[in-house]
Short mmCIF file of C-alpha atoms and ligand atoms in Angstrom, two decimals:
data_model
loop_
_atom_site.label_atom_id
_atom_site.label_comp_id
_atom_site.label_asym_id
_atom_site.label_seq_id
_atom_site.Cartn_x
_atom_site.Cartn_y
_atom_site.Cartn_z
CA MET A 1 -0.01 0.04 0.01
CA ALA A 2 2.69 2.39 1.03
CA LYS A 3 4.28 3.93 -2.15
CA TYR A 4 5.49 7.25 -1.38
CA LEU A 5 8.49 8.77 0.20
CA VAL A 6 8.68 12.24 1.71
CA ALA A 7 11.84 14.34 2.22
CA LEU A 8 11.88 17.36 4.42
CA ASP A 9 14.57 19.57 3.15
CA GLN A 10 15.22 22.26 5.61
CA GLY A 11 17.73 24.77 3.89
CA THR A 12 19.29 28.10 4.81
CA THR A 13 16.80 30.32 3.18
CA SER A 14 13.70 28.17 2.95
CA SER A 15 12.08 25.03 3.93
CA ARG A 16 11.03 22.34 1.37
CA ALA A 17 9.18 19.19 1.29
CA VAL A 18 9.12 16.89 -1.50
CA ILE A 19 7.33 13.55 -2.15
CA PHE A 20 8.61 10.97 -4.40
CA THR A 21 7.26 7.60 -5.44
CA THR A 22 9.47 4.65 -4.53
CA GLU A 23 10.72 4.88 -8.08
CA GLY A 24 12.05 8.16 -7.53
CA GLN A 25 9.75 10.35 -9.47
CA THR A 26 8.68 13.71 -7.89
CA VAL A 27 5.01 13.80 -7.31
CA ALA A 28 4.80 17.34 -5.62
CA SER A 29 7.03 19.67 -3.76
CA PHE A 30 6.56 23.20 -2.01
CA ASN A 31 8.84 25.52 -0.49
CA ARG A 32 8.45 28.14 2.09
CA GLU A 33 10.91 31.05 2.73
CA PHE A 34 11.67 32.47 6.05
CA PRO A 35 13.31 35.60 7.25
CA GLN A 36 17.09 35.83 7.80
CA HIS A 37 18.33 37.96 10.89
CA TYR A 38 21.78 39.77 10.73
CA PRO A 39 21.88 41.56 14.19
CA LYS A 40 25.46 42.65 13.89
CA PRO A 41 28.06 42.54 10.87
CA GLY A 42 29.14 39.08 10.37
CA TRP A 43 26.30 37.52 12.43
CA VAL A 44 23.71 35.34 10.98
CA GLU A 45 20.57 34.06 12.90
CA HIS A 46 17.51 32.30 12.25
CA ASP A 47 14.41 32.15 14.59
CA PRO A 48 13.67 28.52 15.40
CA ARG A 49 9.95 29.15 15.24
CA ASP A 50 10.36 30.18 11.64
CA ILE A 51 12.15 27.05 10.99
CA LEU A 52 9.55 24.84 12.42
CA GLU A 53 6.60 26.70 10.96
CA SER A 54 8.19 26.93 7.43
CA GLN A 55 8.84 23.12 7.74
CA ILE A 56 5.38 22.13 8.97
CA GLY A 57 3.82 24.41 6.60
CA ALA A 58 5.88 23.04 3.57
CA LEU A 59 4.96 19.49 4.49
CA ARG A 60 1.35 20.04 4.98
CA GLU A 61 1.30 21.99 1.50
CA THR A 62 3.04 19.35 -0.37
CA VAL A 63 0.78 16.69 0.68
CA LYS A 64 -2.35 18.89 -0.34
CA LEU A 65 -0.70 19.58 -3.49
CA SER A 66 0.00 15.83 -4.13
CA GLY A 67 -3.48 14.77 -3.35
CA ILE A 68 -2.10 11.30 -1.99
CA ASP A 69 -3.64 9.64 0.88
CA VAL A 70 -1.05 10.14 3.83
CA ALA A 71 -1.71 6.41 4.64
CA GLU A 72 0.45 5.97 1.37
CA ILE A 73 3.34 7.33 2.61
CA ALA A 74 5.94 4.65 3.69
CA ALA A 75 8.50 6.93 5.43
CA ILE A 76 9.94 10.52 5.93
CA GLY A 77 13.52 11.47 5.74
CA ILE A 78 15.07 14.72 6.99
CA THR A 79 17.90 16.57 5.49
CA ASN A 80 19.16 20.03 6.39
CA GLN A 81 21.42 23.06 6.28
CA ARG A 82 24.31 21.81 8.21
CA GLU A 83 26.30 23.19 11.44
CA THR A 84 23.49 25.69 12.42
CA THR A 85 23.35 25.59 16.16
CA PHE A 86 20.12 25.41 18.55
CA LEU A 87 20.04 25.37 22.30
CA TRP A 88 16.89 24.65 24.07
CA ASP A 89 15.23 23.79 27.44
CA ARG A 90 14.83 20.03 27.88
CA ARG A 91 11.53 20.53 29.84
CA THR A 92 9.79 23.25 27.85
CA GLY A 93 11.50 23.08 24.55
CA GLU A 94 11.96 26.84 24.38
CA CYS A 95 15.25 27.75 22.78
CA VAL A 96 17.48 29.95 24.75
CA GLY A 97 17.91 32.32 21.87
CA ASN A 98 17.91 32.34 18.07
CA ALA A 99 19.91 29.59 16.23
CA ILE A 100 23.28 30.66 15.20
CA VAL A 101 23.68 29.94 11.51
CA TRP A 102 26.43 28.12 9.75
CA GLN A 103 27.70 31.49 7.93
CA CYS A 104 27.72 33.40 11.42
CA ARG A 105 31.41 34.49 12.09
CA ARG A 106 30.93 35.64 15.64
CA THR A 107 33.11 32.60 17.05
CA SER A 108 36.11 33.55 14.81
CA GLN A 109 38.18 34.52 17.91
CA ILE A 110 37.38 31.42 20.01
CA VAL A 111 38.71 29.51 16.81
CA ASP A 112 41.72 31.80 16.50
CA GLN A 113 42.26 30.79 20.31
CA LEU A 114 42.09 27.25 19.74
CA VAL A 115 44.61 27.38 17.04
CA ALA A 116 47.09 29.66 18.81
CA ASP A 117 46.75 27.06 21.74
CA GLY A 118 48.10 24.43 19.45
CA CYS A 119 44.69 22.69 19.25
CA GLY A 120 44.42 22.78 15.34
CA GLU A 121 46.30 19.46 14.84
CA MET A 122 44.17 17.63 17.14
CA ILE A 123 40.89 18.96 15.87
CA ARG A 124 42.09 18.14 12.21
CA GLU A 125 43.03 14.68 13.24
CA ARG A 126 39.84 13.70 15.35
CA THR A 127 37.19 15.61 13.27
CA GLY A 128 38.66 15.81 9.58
CA LEU A 129 37.75 19.44 9.75
CA VAL A 130 39.93 22.43 9.37
CA PRO A 131 39.24 24.53 12.44
CA ASP A 132 36.68 27.14 11.87
CA ALA A 133 33.87 29.20 13.09
CA TYR A 134 31.70 27.42 10.48
CA PHE A 135 31.12 24.47 12.72
CA SER A 136 28.72 24.05 15.41
CA GLY A 137 31.25 23.48 18.27
CA THR A 138 32.40 26.96 19.05
CA LYS A 139 28.90 28.24 18.21
CA LEU A 140 27.47 26.20 21.26
CA LYS A 141 30.46 27.07 23.56
CA TRP A 142 29.52 30.95 22.68
CA MET A 143 25.82 30.22 23.69
CA LEU A 144 26.77 28.38 26.97
CA ASP A 145 29.05 31.30 27.78
CA TYR A 146 26.87 34.19 26.68
CA TYR A 147 23.78 33.12 28.39
CA ASN A 148 25.72 31.59 31.50
CA LEU A 149 23.99 28.14 31.03
CA ARG A 150 27.01 25.82 31.76
CA ASP A 151 25.63 24.71 34.93
CA ARG A 152 22.24 23.86 33.70
CA ALA A 153 23.69 22.11 30.69
CA GLU A 154 25.74 19.96 33.13
CA ARG A 155 22.70 18.99 35.02
CA GLY A 156 21.04 17.86 31.73
CA GLU A 157 18.38 20.49 31.34
CA LEU A 158 19.51 21.73 28.14
CA CYS A 159 19.50 20.29 24.59
CA PHE A 160 22.13 21.11 21.94
CA GLY A 161 21.47 20.33 18.38
CA THR A 162 21.75 21.12 14.61
CA VAL A 163 18.37 21.32 12.64
CA ASP A 164 18.15 17.71 12.09
CA SER A 165 18.00 17.37 16.18
CA TYR A 166 15.73 20.21 16.42
CA LEU A 167 13.21 18.93 13.80
CA CYS A 168 13.21 15.58 15.41
CA TRP A 169 12.60 16.74 18.94
CA ASN A 170 9.68 19.05 17.74
CA LEU A 171 8.10 17.00 14.98
CA LEU A 172 8.48 13.44 16.57
CA GLU A 173 6.43 11.49 19.10
CA GLY A 174 8.14 11.21 22.29
CA ARG A 175 10.60 14.01 21.58
CA PRO A 176 13.87 12.06 20.80
CA HIS A 177 17.35 13.99 21.35
CA VAL A 178 19.04 12.51 18.20
CA THR A 179 21.27 13.53 15.48
CA ASP A 180 22.51 11.41 12.69
CA ALA A 181 26.36 10.84 12.24
CA THR A 182 26.79 13.06 9.11
CA ASN A 183 25.33 16.19 11.14
CA ALA A 184 27.44 15.23 14.17
CA GLY A 185 30.38 15.24 11.86
CA ARG A 186 29.94 18.91 11.25
CA THR A 187 30.20 19.89 14.90
CA MET A 188 33.81 19.87 15.50
CA LEU A 189 33.21 17.75 18.52
CA PHE A 190 32.53 14.30 16.91
CA ASN A 191 35.57 11.67 16.58
CA LEU A 192 35.29 10.32 13.04
CA HIS A 193 37.38 7.43 13.90
CA THR A 194 35.46 6.32 17.09
CA GLN A 195 31.97 7.62 15.86
CA ASP A 196 31.35 9.37 19.36
CA TRP A 197 31.47 12.66 20.88
CA ASP A 198 35.28 13.15 21.57
CA GLU A 199 35.84 14.00 25.49
CA ASP A 200 39.20 15.69 24.71
CA LEU A 201 37.40 18.04 22.40
CA LEU A 202 34.45 18.44 24.70
CA LYS A 203 36.84 19.52 27.53
CA LEU A 204 38.70 21.68 25.18
CA MET A 205 35.64 23.78 24.44
CA ASN A 206 34.25 23.31 27.90
CA ILE A 207 30.90 21.56 26.58
CA PRO A 208 29.02 19.31 28.99
CA ARG A 209 28.06 15.84 27.30
CA ALA A 210 24.95 16.02 28.96
CA CYS A 211 23.49 18.40 26.40
CA LEU A 212 24.48 16.60 23.37
CA PRO A 213 22.09 14.28 21.46
CA GLU A 214 22.47 10.45 20.96
CA VAL A 215 24.15 9.96 17.52
CA VAL A 216 22.05 7.68 15.23
CA ASP A 217 22.49 6.07 11.97
CA SER A 218 21.62 8.06 8.64
CA ALA A 219 19.05 5.36 7.81
CA GLY A 220 17.06 3.44 10.36
CA PRO A 221 14.26 3.81 12.64
CA ILE A 222 14.55 7.11 14.46
CA GLY A 223 10.78 7.90 15.53
CA LEU A 224 7.32 8.49 14.52
CA LEU A 225 5.83 11.78 13.09
CA ASP A 226 3.82 13.35 15.60
CA PRO A 227 0.19 12.42 14.45
CA ALA A 228 -0.98 16.22 15.15
CA ILE A 229 1.04 17.17 11.90
CA LEU A 230 -0.50 15.06 9.08
CA GLY A 231 -3.14 12.79 11.09
CA ARG A 232 -1.02 9.84 11.07
CA ALA A 233 2.29 8.52 13.00
CA ILE A 234 4.60 8.05 9.84
CA PRO A 235 7.94 6.61 10.49
CA VAL A 236 10.88 8.81 10.04
CA THR A 237 13.63 6.68 8.70
CA GLY A 238 16.42 8.73 7.15
CA MET A 239 18.46 11.80 8.16
CA ALA A 240 21.51 13.55 6.67
CA GLY A 241 22.96 16.98 6.15
CA ASP A 242 22.15 18.33 2.68
CA GLN A 243 25.60 17.70 1.00
CA HIS A 244 25.58 13.97 2.38
CA ALA A 245 21.98 13.50 1.19
CA SER A 246 22.82 14.61 -2.13
CA LEU A 247 25.83 12.35 -2.57
CA PHE A 248 23.50 9.36 -1.56
CA GLY A 249 20.71 10.79 -4.04
CA GLN A 250 23.45 10.83 -6.69
CA ALA A 251 23.99 7.35 -5.97
CA CYS A 252 27.59 8.15 -5.24
CA LEU A 253 27.93 4.74 -3.16
CA LYS A 254 31.34 3.52 -4.40
CA VAL A 255 34.75 4.62 -3.41
CA GLY A 256 35.76 7.36 -5.86
CA ASP A 257 32.29 8.36 -6.82
CA LEU A 258 32.12 12.06 -7.11
CA LYS A 259 29.28 14.80 -7.06
CA ASN A 260 29.40 18.47 -7.43
CA THR A 261 26.62 20.69 -6.60
CA TYR A 262 26.40 24.02 -8.43
CA GLY A 263 24.47 26.39 -5.99
CA THR A 264 25.29 29.82 -4.69
CA GLY A 265 28.51 28.14 -3.92
CA CYS A 266 29.66 24.53 -5.13
CA PHE A 267 29.97 21.71 -3.00
CA MET A 268 32.06 18.77 -4.16
CA LEU A 269 32.08 15.28 -2.25
CA MET A 270 33.77 12.20 -3.01
CA ASN A 271 33.05 8.78 -1.57
CA THR A 272 36.46 7.57 0.13
CA GLY A 273 34.90 4.53 1.59
CA ASP A 274 35.37 2.95 4.87
CA ARG A 275 38.14 4.91 5.99
CA PRO A 276 38.65 8.89 6.48
CA VAL A 277 41.19 10.23 4.04
CA ARG A 278 43.39 12.71 5.44
CA SER A 279 43.70 15.78 2.89
CA GLU A 280 47.15 17.17 2.33
CA ASN A 281 45.42 19.70 0.10
CA GLY A 282 43.12 21.74 2.44
CA LEU A 283 39.96 19.70 1.92
CA LEU A 284 37.65 18.55 4.61
CA SER A 285 37.39 14.83 5.74
CA THR A 286 33.80 14.08 6.69
CA MET A 287 31.09 11.49 6.85
CA ALA A 288 29.25 10.27 3.82
CA TRP A 289 26.70 8.40 5.94
CA ARG A 290 26.31 5.81 8.62
CA ILE A 291 24.22 2.76 7.82
CA GLY A 292 24.00 -0.41 9.78
CA GLY A 293 26.47 1.20 12.25
CA LYS A 294 28.99 1.18 9.57
CA PRO A 295 30.59 4.62 8.39
CA THR A 296 31.27 5.64 4.94
CA TYR A 297 33.55 8.76 4.68
CA ALA A 298 33.95 11.23 2.11
CA LEU A 299 36.30 14.07 1.11
CA GLU A 300 34.55 17.48 0.85
CA GLY A 301 35.67 20.68 -0.78
CA SER A 302 33.71 23.76 -1.73
CA VAL A 303 33.99 26.86 -4.00
CA PHE A 304 32.69 30.14 -2.17
CA MET A 305 31.64 31.91 -5.37
CA GLY A 306 29.85 29.35 -7.74
CA GLY A 307 26.50 30.61 -9.01
CA ALA A 308 27.06 33.76 -6.75
CA THR A 309 29.50 34.73 -9.68
CA ILE A 310 26.56 34.87 -11.87
CA GLN A 311 24.44 36.79 -9.41
CA TRP A 312 27.30 39.37 -9.29
CA LEU A 313 27.21 39.75 -13.26
CA ARG A 314 23.36 40.28 -12.84
CA ASP A 315 23.26 42.51 -9.70
CA GLU A 316 26.47 44.46 -9.63
CA LEU A 317 27.57 44.73 -13.06
CA LYS A 318 24.15 44.54 -14.66
CA LEU A 319 25.43 42.63 -17.54
CA ILE A 320 22.39 40.21 -17.56
CA THR A 321 18.92 40.25 -16.26
CA HIS A 322 18.91 36.48 -15.95
CA ALA A 323 21.33 33.72 -15.00
CA SER A 324 19.97 31.36 -17.78
CA GLU A 325 21.04 34.33 -20.60
CA THR A 326 24.76 33.51 -19.65
CA GLU A 327 24.62 30.23 -21.63
CA GLY A 328 23.67 31.56 -24.90
CA ILE A 329 26.06 34.62 -24.51
CA ALA A 330 28.93 32.21 -23.82
CA ARG A 331 28.08 30.04 -26.78
CA SER A 332 28.16 33.05 -29.03
CA ILE A 333 32.05 33.27 -28.92
CA SER A 334 34.52 30.72 -29.53
CA GLY A 335 36.50 31.58 -26.53
CA THR A 336 37.29 34.44 -23.90
CA GLY A 337 40.44 35.42 -25.93
CA GLY A 338 42.59 34.87 -22.88
CA VAL A 339 40.55 36.61 -20.50
CA TYR A 340 40.22 34.96 -16.77
CA LEU A 341 37.86 35.96 -13.96
CA VAL A 342 39.09 34.95 -10.60
CA PRO A 343 36.21 35.47 -8.45
CA ALA A 344 38.06 35.35 -5.09
CA PHE A 345 35.56 38.20 -3.75
CA THR A 346 36.01 36.68 -0.10
CA GLY A 347 39.27 34.95 -0.77
CA LEU A 348 39.80 31.49 -2.21
CA GLY A 349 39.14 28.04 -0.57
CA ALA A 350 40.53 24.73 -1.05
CA PRO A 351 43.09 24.09 -2.71
CA TRP A 352 44.54 27.73 -2.25
CA TRP A 353 43.29 28.83 0.98
CA ASP A 354 44.04 32.44 0.83
CA MET A 355 41.79 34.51 2.57
CA TYR A 356 43.45 37.65 1.16
CA SER A 357 43.29 36.87 -2.44
CA ARG A 358 40.68 39.21 -4.23
CA GLY A 359 38.50 39.29 -7.10
CA THR A 360 40.70 39.52 -10.47
CA LEU A 361 39.99 40.14 -14.30
CA ILE A 362 42.95 39.74 -16.17
CA GLY A 363 44.22 39.31 -19.84
CA MET A 364 41.78 41.90 -21.27
CA THR A 365 42.49 43.65 -24.67
CA ARG A 366 40.85 46.27 -26.67
CA GLY A 367 38.47 43.69 -28.09
CA THR A 368 37.21 42.23 -24.70
CA GLY A 369 33.51 42.91 -24.01
CA ARG A 370 30.64 41.75 -22.12
CA ALA A 371 30.55 38.34 -23.87
CA GLN A 372 34.10 37.53 -22.93
CA ILE A 373 33.53 38.60 -19.27
CA ILE A 374 30.24 36.56 -19.01
CA ARG A 375 32.08 33.54 -20.44
CA ALA A 376 35.03 33.84 -18.24
CA ALA A 377 32.62 34.14 -15.15
CA LEU A 378 31.10 30.63 -16.31
CA GLU A 379 34.48 29.38 -16.88
CA ALA A 380 35.58 30.39 -13.65
CA ILE A 381 32.88 28.37 -11.74
CA ALA A 382 34.32 25.09 -13.76
CA TYR A 383 37.99 26.11 -13.27
CA GLN A 384 37.48 26.53 -9.48
CA SER A 385 35.66 22.93 -9.49
CA ALA A 386 38.39 21.31 -11.79
CA ASP A 387 40.96 22.53 -9.06
CA LEU A 388 38.87 21.05 -6.10
CA MET A 389 38.77 17.60 -8.20
CA GLU A 390 42.49 17.88 -8.93
CA ALA A 391 43.32 18.00 -5.08
CA MET A 392 40.67 14.95 -4.27
CA SER A 393 42.41 13.00 -6.85
CA ARG A 394 45.61 13.74 -5.30
CA ASP A 395 44.57 13.04 -1.83
CA CYS A 396 43.16 9.70 -2.85
CA GLY A 397 45.68 8.64 -5.38
CA ARG A 398 42.94 7.97 -7.76
CA ARG A 399 41.15 9.63 -10.67
CA PRO A 400 37.34 9.30 -10.63
CA GLU A 401 35.58 7.93 -13.44
CA ARG A 402 32.93 10.49 -13.92
CA LEU A 403 31.41 13.72 -12.18
CA GLN A 404 27.79 13.88 -11.35
CA VAL A 405 26.15 17.14 -11.10
CA ASP A 406 23.11 19.08 -9.69
CA GLY A 407 22.12 22.24 -8.29
CA GLY A 408 20.80 25.26 -9.99
CA ALA A 409 23.70 26.24 -12.28
CA SER A 410 24.01 22.71 -13.41
CA ALA A 411 21.03 23.72 -15.61
CA ASN A 412 23.68 25.46 -17.71
CA GLY A 413 24.81 23.38 -20.72
CA PHE A 414 27.82 25.52 -21.54
CA LEU A 415 29.16 25.30 -18.26
CA MET A 416 28.76 21.67 -18.07
CA GLN A 417 30.29 20.96 -21.29
CA PHE A 418 33.15 23.33 -20.17
CA GLN A 419 33.66 21.45 -17.00
CA ALA A 420 33.87 18.04 -18.99
CA ASP A 421 36.48 19.75 -21.29
CA ILE A 422 38.45 21.42 -18.75
CA SER A 423 38.42 18.44 -16.22
CA ASN A 424 38.75 15.88 -19.15
CA ILE A 425 35.98 13.81 -17.41
CA PRO A 426 32.52 12.95 -18.41
CA VAL A 427 29.89 14.94 -16.53
CA VAL A 428 26.77 13.39 -15.77
CA ARG A 429 23.68 15.36 -14.99
CA PRO A 430 20.61 13.10 -13.57
CA ALA A 431 17.09 13.22 -14.43
CA VAL A 432 16.02 14.42 -10.87
CA LEU A 433 18.12 17.32 -10.06
CA GLU A 434 16.83 17.56 -6.50
CA THR A 435 19.38 15.17 -5.47
CA THR A 436 19.43 16.32 -1.83
CA ALA A 437 15.92 15.79 -1.26
CA LEU A 438 15.81 12.44 -3.21
CA GLY A 439 18.74 11.35 -1.14
CA ALA A 440 16.90 12.02 2.20
CA ALA A 441 13.89 10.00 0.66
CA LEU A 442 15.90 7.22 -0.26
CA LEU A 443 17.84 6.94 3.02
CA ALA A 444 14.35 6.92 4.65
CA GLY A 445 13.04 4.20 2.19
CA LEU A 446 16.29 2.00 2.97
CA GLY A 447 15.46 2.68 6.85
CA ALA A 448 12.02 1.78 6.39
CA GLY A 449 12.73 -1.59 4.48
CA VAL A 450 11.19 -0.24 1.32
CA TYR A 451 14.43 -1.04 -0.60
CA GLY A 452 16.24 -4.12 0.59
CA SER A 453 19.84 -2.99 -0.07
CA MET A 454 21.92 0.41 -0.76
CA GLU A 455 22.09 -0.92 -4.35
CA GLU A 456 18.46 -0.98 -4.69
CA THR A 457 18.20 2.69 -3.90
CA ALA A 458 20.82 3.32 -6.59
CA ALA A 459 18.49 1.72 -9.22
CA VAL A 460 16.34 4.72 -8.90
CA TRP A 461 19.09 7.06 -9.94
CA HIS A 462 18.85 7.74 -13.74
CA PRO A 463 21.15 9.83 -15.78
CA ASP A 464 19.60 12.26 -18.11
CA LEU A 465 22.41 13.83 -20.10
CA ILE A 466 26.13 13.12 -20.45
CA PHE A 467 28.86 15.99 -21.22
CA THR A 468 31.63 14.22 -23.01
CA PRO A 469 34.99 15.69 -22.97
CA ARG A 470 35.94 16.99 -26.34
CA MET A 471 38.81 19.64 -25.72
CA ASP A 472 42.37 18.40 -27.22
CA GLU A 473 44.79 17.97 -24.59
CA ALA A 474 47.20 20.77 -25.70
CA THR A 475 44.38 23.17 -25.45
CA ARG A 476 43.25 21.99 -22.01
CA ARG A 477 46.59 22.31 -20.55
CA LEU A 478 47.26 25.75 -21.97
CA GLU A 479 43.77 27.03 -20.71
CA LEU A 480 44.45 25.46 -17.21
CA LYS A 481 47.90 27.24 -17.26
CA GLY A 482 46.31 30.39 -18.00
CA TRP A 483 43.89 30.26 -15.03
CA HIS A 484 46.35 29.41 -12.64
CA ARG A 485 48.38 32.16 -13.69
CA ALA A 486 45.39 34.29 -13.12
CA VAL A 487 44.88 32.71 -9.61
CA GLU A 488 48.56 33.67 -8.79
CA ARG A 489 47.94 37.14 -9.63
CA SER A 490 44.75 37.29 -7.32
CA LEU A 491 46.59 35.85 -4.20
CA ASN A 492 47.58 37.77 -1.25
CA PHE A 493 46.21 41.30 -2.57
CA ALA A 494 44.15 42.36 0.17
CA GLU A 495 45.88 44.38 2.81
CA HIS A 496 46.47 42.60 6.19
P1 ADP B 501 21.32 27.71 -3.48
O1 ADP B 501 20.79 25.93 -3.39
O2 ADP B 501 22.70 27.81 -3.41
O3 ADP B 501 20.33 28.83 -3.14
P2 ADP B 501 20.65 26.82 -6.35
O4 ADP B 501 20.96 25.35 -6.47
O5 ADP B 501 19.12 27.05 -6.39
O6 ADP B 501 21.43 27.46 -5.30
O7 ADP B 501 21.29 27.50 -7.79
C1 ADP B 501 21.17 28.80 -7.81
C2 ADP B 501 22.34 29.42 -8.30
O8 ADP B 501 22.64 29.08 -9.59
C3 ADP B 501 22.36 30.93 -8.43
O9 ADP B 501 23.74 31.35 -7.70
C4 ADP B 501 22.36 31.44 -10.10
O10 ADP B 501 22.90 32.45 -10.17
C5 ADP B 501 22.97 30.10 -10.51
N1 ADP B 501 22.17 29.59 -11.76
C6 ADP B 501 20.84 29.31 -11.78
N2 ADP B 501 20.59 29.02 -13.36
C7 ADP B 501 21.72 29.29 -13.95
C8 ADP B 501 21.93 29.05 -15.36
N3 ADP B 501 21.16 28.72 -16.07
N4 ADP B 501 23.45 29.53 -15.62
C9 ADP B 501 24.33 29.91 -14.63
N5 ADP B 501 24.04 29.91 -13.31
C10 ADP B 501 22.78 29.68 -12.82
#
């Protein structure tokens, strides 16, 4: 009877719900945006009530739109913006304040201090992460300090959680205090090797274990949806952070399988199997997922300015009115004529890690115009992703066979072809581009026994288009060399 899977996709700017058939076809989806709060420069917060209301609203709307009978829903999966930190009262459920969003920089100094104290290496070794304010650990420490709550946390009166935890606590019967291993892996408190909270790191950040959630698998029974929400206690059996869910939704189940999501930024993850790979090239080592108690790991790298480079063309330079125009314009010329745009507007991430590099447009001649700059912007997204892929290949000692893509900018055929060309790798775009939601639904399906194995979930994934590399090797090398020369010019530019 049960033939549908539902994904709750709680993102940074909106909450979504998507209903899929067990064959992976999208039946209905609904998106509800919610406000962002910027109380000080560099600070970003979400009101926890907005998160809950928008997520419950999106779920109810999606079910209504679909016209399905809720009795036909086999299971629900949760996926979420990662690292965003909540702290609430175990008795009343009331949050102590707004959630601190992953983008928030308020704890940079705490991180600087940890590094100055010589703890950077320990953090990297245990958590796979490069110490940064981005991760939840220092955000939780900040909340405990600022609200003076350490004693209450010691007594077990408070609950910490990322979005997944917060949703489970509020939407599931019996208020389970849980998080899945992928989300735990983004706290800078979770030991990748032991798969448990790390006592030394807890001590280092002065965080009482009593406030931490139980870490559960990414697929398996988590609880039942509160019947007050949809009128039925539907099993919640899948949970993973957004990038991990997308890796699963892309069926990247084997070692070396690779996906890149082209959104505002780009997120590239490669499955590295049953052991975490230590990166020598500035990438993060992270969980892919944990299923049946068995951890699978991944390498992760991100490009800060992905689709955001195209937004910049639109909003600041006013060269275009819609992102989709860029494809035709880029195709209208045969090349940029040696022009490169390095969109290092906020510095460069892996493999460069230079916070002082700045945006650079170089190689212009008298004939350079709008089309060349637009094409250079698209190419820059591919070049940055190519550099990440190279770094991953070096870290793993193997070249991936193909690159699977999703995200808003993966709709751009020119960009995808250029990615295939410059990385000399087939680029595969699947039929369902909502791989994050699909991944959460598939994890839930696996956890509920709808699928008998991971391989069965992979059968749901279908390629739609394959972009085959067709640039000759000499041109490819020349273009990459030009890009790297441009990157060198952009490095270490801002005064510091
Ligand atoms: P996010 O999930 O980060 O909000 P999306 O996956 O929705 O991002 O993708 C939106 C981004 O993709 C925007 O930055 C936009 O500029 C870019 N984008 C959307 N369509 C295209 C296109 N056809 N060509 C290039 N970039 C695009």
